[in-house]
């Protein structure tokens, strides 16, 4: 009898459980019909939260752009030229930035005698003929070429000038380099070759980029000798005026020129060359002034110092 009662109780318990489950199902259905969201029944664990959106990385402020070195040169060049003119100098100046192509110039643009700067043309023509196997340079010739370019020796210049065609040298170089304001000397003396600072700057630029016709290895001979310019010329004349003393903080390669008694009492002085380890800048400056030699040299040096107060472009 006790076993039967136990069975009956178990059956009753099962029936009660079925009733409860049915009631719960009815309640769930009622909630669904009422469009309630069955969140508690459908989610087994905690609801993950959406991570916050990452903030954009801060943008760095742009680096300030350094002005071009020649950006403010114009007013300083005008000041330098005005100072020289007040001291009685007829002065001309041209600078080329080979990186940007910018040209700064001032003063009198008319042609003038270029004195020993004509030795550049003599060397250029000679080296071109050598590269074309039309001329052979002896060891003595090469030594003379070095002295002519480094120390402005007149004697090898005279020899090469006579040997290679005199005025025709200037004509050939002017044609190759398209120097429209450069002409042979009126009397056949190389130091009276006429040119302008603009043409001289053009000559250097085309010598460096190879568009003047001289092969680069030959052009490098000229530039290496100009970089080794001596403090004194072969005749003892000071060669540091102008570019070397004015741009004392820069590496330079220069050809200087000087002579007296032009028209008829003026000192003629030129300082020309290439500035910077990358050969970025080309400068030519010339003056004619009725003063003594030392004053004429100082005129060009002071003009460059006014343009470039720190000795650097």
PDB file of C-alpha atoms in Angstrom:
ATOM      1  CA  UNK A   1       0.000   0.000   0.000  1.00  0.00           C
ATOM      2  CA  UNK A   2       2.836   2.444   0.764  1.00  0.00           C
ATOM      3  CA  UNK A   3       4.354   1.879  -2.668  1.00  0.00           C
ATOM      4  CA  UNK A   4       1.029   2.698  -4.436  1.00  0.00           C
ATOM      5  CA  UNK A   5       0.660   5.956  -2.460  1.00  0.00           C
ATOM      6  CA  UNK A   6       4.148   6.915  -3.473  1.00  0.00           C
ATOM      7  CA  UNK A   7       3.337   6.312  -7.112  1.00  0.00           C
ATOM      8  CA  UNK A   8       0.198   8.425  -6.879  1.00  0.00           C
ATOM      9  CA  UNK A   9       2.121  11.266  -5.297  1.00  0.00           C
ATOM     10  CA  UNK A  10       4.726  11.148  -8.026  1.00  0.00           C
ATOM     11  CA  UNK A  11       2.067  11.297 -10.695  1.00  0.00           C
ATOM     12  CA  UNK A  12       0.533  14.300  -8.983  1.00  0.00           C
ATOM     13  CA  UNK A  13       3.872  16.048  -8.915  1.00  0.00           C
ATOM     14  CA  UNK A  14       4.336  15.479 -12.615  1.00  0.00           C
ATOM     15  CA  UNK A  15       0.879  16.873 -13.320  1.00  0.00           C
ATOM     16  CA  UNK A  16       1.629  19.993 -11.279  1.00  0.00           C
ATOM     17  CA  UNK A  17       4.866  20.571 -13.188  1.00  0.00           C
ATOM     18  CA  UNK A  18       3.073  20.343 -16.517  1.00  0.00           C
ATOM     19  CA  UNK A  19       0.498  22.901 -15.393  1.00  0.00           C
ATOM     20  CA  UNK A  20       3.248  25.352 -14.362  1.00  0.00           C
ATOM     21  CA  UNK A  21       5.106  24.923 -17.636  1.00  0.00           C
ATOM     22  CA  UNK A  22       1.917  25.531 -19.572  1.00  0.00           C
ATOM     23  CA  UNK A  23       1.237  28.691 -17.634  1.00  0.00           C
ATOM     24  CA  UNK A  24       4.743  29.965 -18.300  1.00  0.00           C
ATOM     25  CA  UNK A  25       4.400  29.258 -22.008  1.00  0.00           C
ATOM     26  CA  UNK A  26       1.132  31.141 -22.105  1.00  0.00           C
ATOM     27  CA  UNK A  27       2.756  34.106 -20.336  1.00  0.00           C
ATOM     28  CA  UNK A  28       5.691  34.114 -22.776  1.00  0.00           C
ATOM     29  CA  UNK A  29       3.305  33.985 -25.741  1.00  0.00           C
ATOM     30  CA  UNK A  30       1.287  36.848 -24.284  1.00  0.00           C
ATOM     31  CA  UNK A  31       4.441  38.952 -23.972  1.00  0.00           C
ATOM     32  CA  UNK A  32       5.480  38.148 -27.514  1.00  0.00           C
ATOM     33  CA  UNK A  33       2.017  39.028 -28.800  1.00  0.00           C
ATOM     34  CA  UNK A  34       2.339  42.367 -26.976  1.00  0.00           C
ATOM     35  CA  UNK A  35       5.653  42.934 -28.787  1.00  0.00           C
ATOM     36  CA  UNK A  36       7.654  42.936 -25.595  1.00  0.00           C
ATOM     37  CA  UNK A  37      11.306  42.143 -26.166  1.00  0.00           C
ATOM     38  CA  UNK A  38      12.200  38.781 -24.540  1.00  0.00           C
ATOM     39  CA  UNK A  39      15.674  39.986 -23.651  1.00  0.00           C
ATOM     40  CA  UNK A  40      15.988  38.030 -20.384  1.00  0.00           C
ATOM     41  CA  UNK A  41      15.022  34.791 -22.011  1.00  0.00           C
ATOM     42  CA  UNK A  42      17.176  35.106 -25.160  1.00  0.00           C
ATOM     43  CA  UNK A  43      20.443  36.363 -23.672  1.00  0.00           C
ATOM     44  CA  UNK A  44      22.484  33.822 -21.820  1.00  0.00           C
ATOM     45  CA  UNK A  45      25.211  36.162 -20.523  1.00  0.00           C
ATOM     46  CA  UNK A  46      25.910  39.875 -20.090  1.00  0.00           C
ATOM     47  CA  UNK A  47      25.342  42.074 -23.143  1.00  0.00           C
ATOM     48  CA  UNK A  48      28.689  43.163 -24.649  1.00  0.00           C
ATOM     49  CA  UNK A  49      29.126  46.906 -24.934  1.00  0.00           C
ATOM     50  CA  UNK A  50      30.340  48.562 -28.177  1.00  0.00           C
ATOM     51  CA  UNK A  51      33.899  49.911 -27.732  1.00  0.00           C
ATOM     52  CA  UNK A  52      34.172  53.688 -28.143  1.00  0.00           C
ATOM     53  CA  UNK A  53      35.292  54.890 -31.562  1.00  0.00           C
ATOM     54  CA  UNK A  54      38.989  55.598 -31.697  1.00  0.00           C
ATOM     55  CA  UNK A  55      39.849  59.302 -31.767  1.00  0.00           C
ATOM     56  CA  UNK A  56      41.783  60.460 -34.830  1.00  0.00           C
ATOM     57  CA  UNK A  57      45.480  60.872 -34.255  1.00  0.00           C
ATOM     58  CA  UNK A  58      46.471  64.485 -33.700  1.00  0.00           C
ATOM     59  CA  UNK A  59      47.758  66.163 -36.846  1.00  0.00           C
ATOM     60  CA  UNK A  60      51.262  67.537 -36.508  1.00  0.00           C
ATOM     61  CA  UNK A  61      51.649  71.195 -37.343  1.00  0.00           C
ATOM     62  CA  UNK A  62      53.430  71.648 -40.687  1.00  0.00           C
ATOM     63  CA  UNK A  63      57.101  72.474 -40.449  1.00  0.00           C
ATOM     64  CA  UNK A  64      57.763  76.118 -41.288  1.00  0.00           C
ATOM     65  CA  UNK A  65      59.197  76.486 -44.772  1.00  0.00           C
ATOM     66  CA  UNK A  66      62.590  78.138 -44.776  1.00  0.00           C
ATOM     67  CA  UNK A  67      62.758  81.089 -47.173  1.00  0.00           C
ATOM     68  CA  UNK A  68      64.996  80.774 -50.195  1.00  0.00           C
ATOM     69  CA  UNK A  69      68.447  82.211 -49.436  1.00  0.00           C
ATOM     70  CA  UNK A  70      68.056  84.822 -52.171  1.00  0.00           C
ATOM     71  CA  UNK A  71      64.509  85.832 -51.176  1.00  0.00           C
ATOM     72  CA  UNK A  72      65.630  89.062 -49.493  1.00  0.00           C
ATOM     73  CA  UNK A  73      68.740  89.702 -51.576  1.00  0.00           C
ATOM     74  CA  UNK A  74      67.190  92.297 -53.881  1.00  0.00           C
ATOM     75  CA  UNK A  75      67.071  95.199 -51.391  1.00  0.00           C
ATOM     76  CA  UNK A  76      70.553  94.399 -50.064  1.00  0.00           C
ATOM     77  CA  UNK A  77      71.949  94.286 -53.598  1.00  0.00           C
ATOM     78  CA  UNK A  78      70.389  97.665 -54.346  1.00  0.00           C
ATOM     79  CA  UNK A  79      71.937  99.075 -51.176  1.00  0.00           C
ATOM     80  CA  UNK A  80      75.380  97.685 -52.063  1.00  0.00           C
ATOM     81  CA  UNK A  81      75.264  99.084 -55.581  1.00  0.00           C
ATOM     82  CA  UNK A  82      74.077 102.480 -54.348  1.00  0.00           C
ATOM     83  CA  UNK A  83      76.977 102.632 -51.868  1.00  0.00           C
ATOM     84  CA  UNK A  84      79.506 101.788 -54.580  1.00  0.00           C
ATOM     85  CA  UNK A  85      78.048 104.356 -56.941  1.00  0.00           C
ATOM     86  CA  UNK A  86      78.265 107.054 -54.256  1.00  0.00           C
ATOM     87  CA  UNK A  87      81.980 106.249 -54.101  1.00  0.00           C
ATOM     88  CA  UNK A  88      82.344 106.843 -57.826  1.00  0.00           C
ATOM     89  CA  UNK A  89      82.177 103.239 -59.046  1.00  0.00           C
ATOM     90  CA  UNK A  90      80.378 102.121 -62.169  1.00  0.00           C
ATOM     91  CA  UNK A  91      79.325  98.695 -60.924  1.00  0.00           C
ATOM     92  CA  UNK A  92      77.452  95.675 -62.283  1.00  0.00           C
ATOM     93  CA  UNK A  93      76.266  92.536 -60.503  1.00  0.00           C
ATOM     94  CA  UNK A  94      74.526  89.277 -61.457  1.00  0.00           C
ATOM     95  CA  UNK A  95      73.751  86.233 -59.302  1.00  0.00           C
ATOM     96  CA  UNK A  96      72.157  82.976 -60.439  1.00  0.00           C
ATOM     97  CA  UNK A  97      70.616  80.381 -58.139  1.00  0.00           C
ATOM     98  CA  UNK A  98      71.091  77.233 -60.225  1.00  0.00           C
ATOM     99  CA  UNK A  99      68.559  75.310 -58.103  1.00  0.00           C
ATOM    100  CA  UNK A 100      65.620  77.675 -58.512  1.00  0.00           C
ATOM    101  CA  UNK A 101      66.719  79.483 -61.667  1.00  0.00           C
ATOM    102  CA  UNK A 102      66.298  82.823 -59.905  1.00  0.00           C
ATOM    103  CA  UNK A 103      68.500  85.678 -61.125  1.00  0.00           C
ATOM    104  CA  UNK A 104      69.281  88.800 -59.098  1.00  0.00           C
ATOM    105  CA  UNK A 105      71.073  91.614 -60.890  1.00  0.00           C
ATOM    106  CA  UNK A 106      71.719  95.306 -60.665  1.00  0.00           C
ATOM    107  CA  UNK A 107      73.910  98.185 -61.701  1.00  0.00           C
ATOM    108  CA  UNK A 108      75.104  99.047 -65.190  1.00  0.00           C
ATOM    109  CA  UNK A 109      74.427  96.179 -67.658  1.00  0.00           C
ATOM    110  CA  UNK A 110      76.626  97.469 -70.508  1.00  0.00           C
ATOM    111  CA  UNK A 111      79.693  95.483 -71.687  1.00  0.00           C
ATOM    112  CA  UNK A 112      83.105  96.216 -70.164  1.00  0.00           C
ATOM    113  CA  UNK A 113      86.638  94.831 -70.620  1.00  0.00           C
ATOM    114  CA  UNK A 114      86.968  91.621 -68.610  1.00  0.00           C
ATOM    115  CA  UNK A 115      90.773  91.596 -68.155  1.00  0.00           C
ATOM    116  CA  UNK A 116      92.040  88.232 -66.879  1.00  0.00           C
ATOM    117  CA  UNK A 117      88.573  86.687 -66.765  1.00  0.00           C
ATOM    118  CA  UNK A 118      89.135  86.209 -70.515  1.00  0.00           C
ATOM    119  CA  UNK A 119      91.526  83.427 -69.501  1.00  0.00           C
ATOM    120  CA  UNK A 120      88.444  81.290 -68.890  1.00  0.00           C
ATOM    121  CA  UNK A 121      87.644  81.486 -72.601  1.00  0.00           C
ATOM    122  CA  UNK A 122      91.246  80.720 -73.553  1.00  0.00           C
ATOM    123  CA  UNK A 123      91.249  77.633 -71.307  1.00  0.00           C
ATOM    124  CA  UNK A 124      87.823  76.489 -72.485  1.00  0.00           C
ATOM    125  CA  UNK A 125      88.743  76.653 -76.168  1.00  0.00           C
ATOM    126  CA  UNK A 126      92.068  74.922 -75.576  1.00  0.00           C
ATOM    127  CA  UNK A 127      90.525  72.056 -73.588  1.00  0.00           C
ATOM    128  CA  UNK A 128      87.800  71.535 -76.175  1.00  0.00           C
ATOM    129  CA  UNK A 129      90.383  71.222 -78.940  1.00  0.00           C
ATOM    130  CA  UNK A 130      92.278  68.758 -76.762  1.00  0.00           C
ATOM    131  CA  UNK A 131      89.153  66.653 -76.151  1.00  0.00           C
ATOM    132  CA  UNK A 132      88.577  66.521 -79.914  1.00  0.00           C
ATOM    133  CA  UNK A 133      92.161  65.366 -80.492  1.00  0.00           C
ATOM    134  CA  UNK A 134      92.932  68.513 -82.458  1.00  0.00           C
ATOM    135  CA  UNK A 135      95.524  69.627 -79.937  1.00  0.00           C
ATOM    136  CA  UNK A 136      97.901  67.905 -77.572  1.00  0.00           C
ATOM    137  CA  UNK A 137      98.852  69.464 -74.254  1.00  0.00           C
ATOM    138  CA  UNK A 138     102.407  68.894 -73.148  1.00  0.00           C
ATOM    139  CA  UNK A 139     103.233  68.734 -69.428  1.00  0.00           C
ATOM    140  CA  UNK A 140     104.496  72.288 -69.773  1.00  0.00           C
ATOM    141  CA  UNK A 141     101.187  73.345 -71.342  1.00  0.00           C
ATOM    142  CA  UNK A 142      99.236  71.784 -68.489  1.00  0.00           C
ATOM    143  CA  UNK A 143     101.391  73.533 -65.925  1.00  0.00           C
ATOM    144  CA  UNK A 144     100.890  76.805 -67.774  1.00  0.00           C
ATOM    145  CA  UNK A 145      97.115  76.207 -67.826  1.00  0.00           C
ATOM    146  CA  UNK A 146      97.104  75.699 -64.060  1.00  0.00           C
ATOM    147  CA  UNK A 147      99.105  78.864 -63.408  1.00  0.00           C
ATOM    148  CA  UNK A 148      96.905  80.838 -65.789  1.00  0.00           C
ATOM    149  CA  UNK A 149      93.713  79.823 -63.962  1.00  0.00           C
ATOM    150  CA  UNK A 150      94.958  79.640 -60.368  1.00  0.00           C
ATOM    151  CA  UNK A 151      97.420  82.515 -60.243  1.00  0.00           C
ATOM    152  CA  UNK A 152      96.380  84.513 -63.322  1.00  0.00           C
ATOM    153  CA  UNK A 153      99.714  84.078 -65.102  1.00  0.00           C
ATOM    154  CA  UNK A 154      99.738  86.192 -68.286  1.00  0.00           C
ATOM    155  CA  UNK A 155     102.569  84.390 -70.075  1.00  0.00           C
ATOM    156  CA  UNK A 156     100.780  81.095 -70.844  1.00  0.00           C
ATOM    157  CA  UNK A 157      97.664  83.132 -71.684  1.00  0.00           C
ATOM    158  CA  UNK A 158      99.681  85.042 -74.293  1.00  0.00           C
ATOM    159  CA  UNK A 159     101.054  81.805 -75.747  1.00  0.00           C
ATOM    160  CA  UNK A 160      97.706  79.998 -75.946  1.00  0.00           C
ATOM    161  CA  UNK A 161      96.038  83.135 -77.328  1.00  0.00           C
ATOM    162  CA  UNK A 162      98.476  83.433 -80.219  1.00  0.00           C
ATOM    163  CA  UNK A 163      98.645  79.709 -80.879  1.00  0.00           C
ATOM    164  CA  UNK A 164      94.892  79.068 -80.944  1.00  0.00           C
ATOM    165  CA  UNK A 165      93.609  81.941 -83.063  1.00  0.00           C
ATOM    166  CA  UNK A 166      93.467  85.125 -80.986  1.00  0.00           C
ATOM    167  CA  UNK A 167      90.061  86.798 -81.463  1.00  0.00           C
ATOM    168  CA  UNK A 168      88.613  83.618 -82.961  1.00  0.00           C
ATOM    169  CA  UNK A 169      88.839  82.041 -79.519  1.00  0.00           C
ATOM    170  CA  UNK A 170      86.321  84.519 -78.121  1.00  0.00           C
ATOM    171  CA  UNK A 171      84.087  84.182 -81.169  1.00  0.00           C
ATOM    172  CA  UNK A 172      83.973  80.388 -80.860  1.00  0.00           C
ATOM    173  CA  UNK A 173      83.289  80.414 -77.127  1.00  0.00           C
ATOM    174  CA  UNK A 174      80.604  83.096 -77.431  1.00  0.00           C
ATOM    175  CA  UNK A 175      78.836  81.059 -80.111  1.00  0.00           C
ATOM    176  CA  UNK A 176      78.950  77.806 -78.150  1.00  0.00           C
ATOM    177  CA  UNK A 177      77.730  79.395 -74.927  1.00  0.00           C
ATOM    178  CA  UNK A 178      75.310  81.828 -76.613  1.00  0.00           C
ATOM    179  CA  UNK A 179      76.955  84.851 -75.024  1.00  0.00           C
ATOM    180  CA  UNK A 180      75.165  87.569 -76.958  1.00  0.00           C
ATOM    181  CA  UNK A 181      76.944  90.512 -75.295  1.00  0.00           C
ATOM    182  CA  UNK A 182      80.470  89.078 -75.498  1.00  0.00           C
ATOM    183  CA  UNK A 183      82.779  90.262 -78.288  1.00  0.00           C
ATOM    184  CA  UNK A 184      86.462  89.884 -79.198  1.00  0.00           C
ATOM    185  CA  UNK A 185      88.853  92.685 -78.228  1.00  0.00           C
ATOM    186  CA  UNK A 186      88.876  95.655 -80.558  1.00  0.00           C
ATOM    187  CA  UNK A 187      92.693  95.644 -80.708  1.00  0.00           C
ATOM    188  CA  UNK A 188      93.448  91.916 -80.504  1.00  0.00           C
ATOM    189  CA  UNK A 189      94.609  91.949 -76.856  1.00  0.00           C
ATOM    190  CA  UNK A 190      92.801  89.248 -74.869  1.00  0.00           C
ATOM    191  CA  UNK A 191      92.396  91.448 -71.770  1.00  0.00           C
ATOM    192  CA  UNK A 192      90.223  93.846 -73.776  1.00  0.00           C
ATOM    193  CA  UNK A 193      87.621  91.155 -74.512  1.00  0.00           C
ATOM    194  CA  UNK A 194      84.222  92.714 -73.820  1.00  0.00           C
ATOM    195  CA  UNK A 195      81.392  91.085 -71.886  1.00  0.00           C
ATOM    196  CA  UNK A 196      78.760  91.624 -69.178  1.00  0.00           C
ATOM    197  CA  UNK A 197      78.181  90.109 -65.757  1.00  0.00           C
ATOM    198  CA  UNK A 198      75.045  88.445 -67.153  1.00  0.00           C
ATOM    199  CA  UNK A 199      77.067  86.736 -69.905  1.00  0.00           C
ATOM    200  CA  UNK A 200      79.773  85.664 -67.473  1.00  0.00           C
ATOM    201  CA  UNK A 201      77.191  84.075 -65.178  1.00  0.00           C
ATOM    202  CA  UNK A 202      75.665  82.345 -68.185  1.00  0.00           C
ATOM    203  CA  UNK A 203      79.095  81.036 -69.149  1.00  0.00           C
ATOM    204  CA  UNK A 204      79.654  79.471 -65.724  1.00  0.00           C
ATOM    205  CA  UNK A 205      76.153  77.969 -65.625  1.00  0.00           C
ATOM    206  CA  UNK A 206      76.551  76.304 -69.015  1.00  0.00           C
ATOM    207  CA  UNK A 207      80.080  75.190 -68.177  1.00  0.00           C
ATOM    208  CA  UNK A 208      78.700  73.414 -65.102  1.00  0.00           C
ATOM    209  CA  UNK A 209      75.698  71.769 -66.749  1.00  0.00           C
ATOM    210  CA  UNK A 210      77.575  70.796 -69.903  1.00  0.00           C
ATOM    211  CA  UNK A 211      75.405  72.726 -72.361  1.00  0.00           C
ATOM    212  CA  UNK A 212      78.283  74.942 -73.511  1.00  0.00           C
ATOM    213  CA  UNK A 213      79.878  72.092 -75.410  1.00  0.00           C
ATOM    214  CA  UNK A 214      82.890  71.427 -73.203  1.00  0.00           C
ATOM    215  CA  UNK A 215      82.897  67.813 -71.900  1.00  0.00           C
ATOM    216  CA  UNK A 216      82.407  67.532 -68.159  1.00  0.00           C
ATOM    217  CA  UNK A 217      85.821  66.052 -67.493  1.00  0.00           C
ATOM    218  CA  UNK A 218      87.410  69.054 -69.200  1.00  0.00           C
ATOM    219  CA  UNK A 219      85.080  71.484 -67.413  1.00  0.00           C
ATOM    220  CA  UNK A 220      86.141  69.915 -64.128  1.00  0.00           C
ATOM    221  CA  UNK A 221      89.744  70.797 -64.930  1.00  0.00           C
ATOM    222  CA  UNK A 222      88.750  74.459 -65.087  1.00  0.00           C
ATOM    223  CA  UNK A 223      86.659  74.299 -61.906  1.00  0.00           C
ATOM    224  CA  UNK A 224      89.321  72.429 -59.924  1.00  0.00           C
ATOM    225  CA  UNK A 225      91.876  75.095 -60.765  1.00  0.00           C
ATOM    226  CA  UNK A 226      89.503  77.921 -59.861  1.00  0.00           C
ATOM    227  CA  UNK A 227      88.834  76.227 -56.521  1.00  0.00           C
ATOM    228  CA  UNK A 228      92.611  76.276 -55.962  1.00  0.00           C
ATOM    229  CA  UNK A 229      92.905  80.013 -56.664  1.00  0.00           C
ATOM    230  CA  UNK A 230      95.972  81.401 -54.893  1.00  0.00           C
ATOM    231  CA  UNK A 231      95.827  84.367 -52.478  1.00  0.00           C
ATOM    232  CA  UNK A 232      98.296  86.251 -54.691  1.00  0.00           C
ATOM    233  CA  UNK A 233      98.600  86.322 -58.445  1.00  0.00           C
ATOM    234  CA  UNK A 234     101.821  85.253 -60.116  1.00  0.00           C
ATOM    235  CA  UNK A 235     102.790  88.940 -60.162  1.00  0.00           C
ATOM    236  CA  UNK A 236     102.037  89.376 -56.445  1.00  0.00           C
ATOM    237  CA  UNK A 237      98.651  91.063 -56.919  1.00  0.00           C
ATOM    238  CA  UNK A 238      96.092  90.244 -54.159  1.00  0.00           C
ATOM    239  CA  UNK A 239      93.397  87.882 -55.443  1.00  0.00           C
ATOM    240  CA  UNK A 240      91.152  87.640 -52.373  1.00  0.00           C
ATOM    241  CA  UNK A 241      89.037  90.713 -53.103  1.00  0.00           C
ATOM    242  CA  UNK A 242      85.337  90.411 -53.849  1.00  0.00           C
ATOM    243  CA  UNK A 243      83.948  86.879 -53.593  1.00  0.00           C
ATOM    244  CA  UNK A 244      86.698  85.204 -51.503  1.00  0.00           C
ATOM    245  CA  UNK A 245      86.785  87.877 -48.786  1.00  0.00           C
ATOM    246  CA  UNK A 246      83.106  88.805 -49.065  1.00  0.00           C
ATOM    247  CA  UNK A 247      81.796  85.224 -48.885  1.00  0.00           C
ATOM    248  CA  UNK A 248      84.433  84.011 -46.459  1.00  0.00           C
ATOM    249  CA  UNK A 249      82.152  81.330 -44.932  1.00  0.00           C
ATOM    250  CA  UNK A 250      81.490  79.598 -48.267  1.00  0.00           C
ATOM    251  CA  UNK A 251      83.628  77.301 -50.409  1.00  0.00           C
ATOM    252  CA  UNK A 252      84.292  79.194 -53.634  1.00  0.00           C
ATOM    253  CA  UNK A 253      85.930  78.699 -57.021  1.00  0.00           C
ATOM    254  CA  UNK A 254      86.881  82.044 -58.555  1.00  0.00           C
ATOM    255  CA  UNK A 255      88.492  83.813 -61.462  1.00  0.00           C
ATOM    256  CA  UNK A 256      89.466  87.388 -60.735  1.00  0.00           C
ATOM    257  CA  UNK A 257      90.352  90.143 -63.150  1.00  0.00           C
ATOM    258  CA  UNK A 258      92.017  93.537 -62.827  1.00  0.00           C
ATOM    259  CA  UNK A 259      93.701  96.187 -64.924  1.00  0.00           C
ATOM    260  CA  UNK A 260      94.242  99.914 -64.853  1.00  0.00           C
ATOM    261  CA  UNK A 261      93.776 102.913 -67.036  1.00  0.00           C
ATOM    262  CA  UNK A 262      90.493 102.254 -68.795  1.00  0.00           C
ATOM    263  CA  UNK A 263      88.638 105.237 -70.234  1.00  0.00           C
ATOM    264  CA  UNK A 264      91.300 106.524 -69.377  1.00  0.00           C
ATOM    265  CA  UNK A 265      91.834 106.654 -65.612  1.00  0.00           C
ATOM    266  CA  UNK A 266      89.605 103.915 -64.197  1.00  0.00           C
ATOM    267  CA  UNK A 267      90.603 100.791 -62.350  1.00  0.00           C
ATOM    268  CA  UNK A 268      88.759  97.743 -63.753  1.00  0.00           C
ATOM    269  CA  UNK A 269      88.159  94.921 -61.274  1.00  0.00           C
ATOM    270  CA  UNK A 270      86.095  91.754 -61.624  1.00  0.00           C
ATOM    271  CA  UNK A 271      85.264  88.977 -59.204  1.00  0.00           C
ATOM    272  CA  UNK A 272      83.524  85.952 -60.709  1.00  0.00           C
ATOM    273  CA  UNK A 273      82.908  82.372 -59.722  1.00  0.00           C
ATOM    274  CA  UNK A 274      80.866  79.561 -58.247  1.00  0.00           C
ATOM    275  CA  UNK A 275      79.780  79.428 -54.607  1.00  0.00           C
ATOM    276  CA  UNK A 276      78.829  76.504 -52.372  1.00  0.00           C
ATOM    277  CA  UNK A 277      79.907  72.891 -52.031  1.00  0.00           C
ATOM    278  CA  UNK A 278      77.035  71.969 -54.355  1.00  0.00           C
ATOM    279  CA  UNK A 279      77.962  74.736 -56.828  1.00  0.00           C
ATOM    280  CA  UNK A 280      74.486  76.183 -56.418  1.00  0.00           C
ATOM    281  CA  UNK A 281      75.289  79.863 -56.949  1.00  0.00           C
ATOM    282  CA  UNK A 282      77.121  81.730 -59.676  1.00  0.00           C
ATOM    283  CA  UNK A 283      78.181  85.348 -59.182  1.00  0.00           C
ATOM    284  CA  UNK A 284      79.841  87.932 -61.385  1.00  0.00           C
ATOM    285  CA  UNK A 285      80.568  91.478 -60.221  1.00  0.00           C
ATOM    286  CA  UNK A 286      82.559  94.177 -61.972  1.00  0.00           C
ATOM    287  CA  UNK A 287      83.471  97.763 -61.247  1.00  0.00           C
ATOM    288  CA  UNK A 288      85.222 100.635 -62.978  1.00  0.00           C
ATOM    289  CA  UNK A 289      86.365 103.339 -60.598  1.00  0.00           C
ATOM    290  CA  UNK A 290      88.827 106.270 -60.795  1.00  0.00           C
ATOM    291  CA  UNK A 291      90.681 105.325 -57.604  1.00  0.00           C
ATOM    292  CA  UNK A 292      93.791 103.443 -56.507  1.00  0.00           C
ATOM    293  CA  UNK A 293      93.987  99.643 -56.729  1.00  0.00           C
ATOM    294  CA  UNK A 294      93.376  98.958 -53.030  1.00  0.00           C
ATOM    295  CA  UNK A 295      90.248 101.113 -52.986  1.00  0.00           C
ATOM    296  CA  UNK A 296      88.963  99.424 -56.134  1.00  0.00           C
ATOM    297  CA  UNK A 297      89.415  96.003 -54.540  1.00  0.00           C
ATOM    298  CA  UNK A 298      87.690  97.138 -51.350  1.00  0.00           C
ATOM    299  CA  UNK A 299      84.720  98.413 -53.353  1.00  0.00           C
ATOM    300  CA  UNK A 300      83.885  94.909 -54.593  1.00  0.00           C
ATOM    301  CA  UNK A 301      84.584  93.248 -51.256  1.00  0.00           C
ATOM    302  CA  UNK A 302      82.374  95.689 -49.371  1.00  0.00           C
ATOM    303  CA  UNK A 303      79.583  95.294 -51.914  1.00  0.00           C
ATOM    304  CA  UNK A 304      79.565  91.518 -51.345  1.00  0.00           C
ATOM    305  CA  UNK A 305      79.675  91.986 -47.568  1.00  0.00           C
ATOM    306  CA  UNK A 306      76.681  94.313 -47.740  1.00  0.00           C
ATOM    307  CA  UNK A 307      74.762  91.745 -49.755  1.00  0.00           C
ATOM    308  CA  UNK A 308      75.778  88.825 -47.531  1.00  0.00           C
ATOM    309  CA  UNK A 309      76.520  90.165 -44.012  1.00  0.00           C
ATOM    310  CA  UNK A 310      77.365  86.760 -42.550  1.00  0.00           C
ATOM    311  CA  UNK A 311      79.787  85.797 -45.289  1.00  0.00           C
ATOM    312  CA  UNK A 312      77.336  83.193 -46.558  1.00  0.00           C
ATOM    313  CA  UNK A 313      74.526  83.152 -49.116  1.00  0.00           C
TER     314      UNK A 313
END
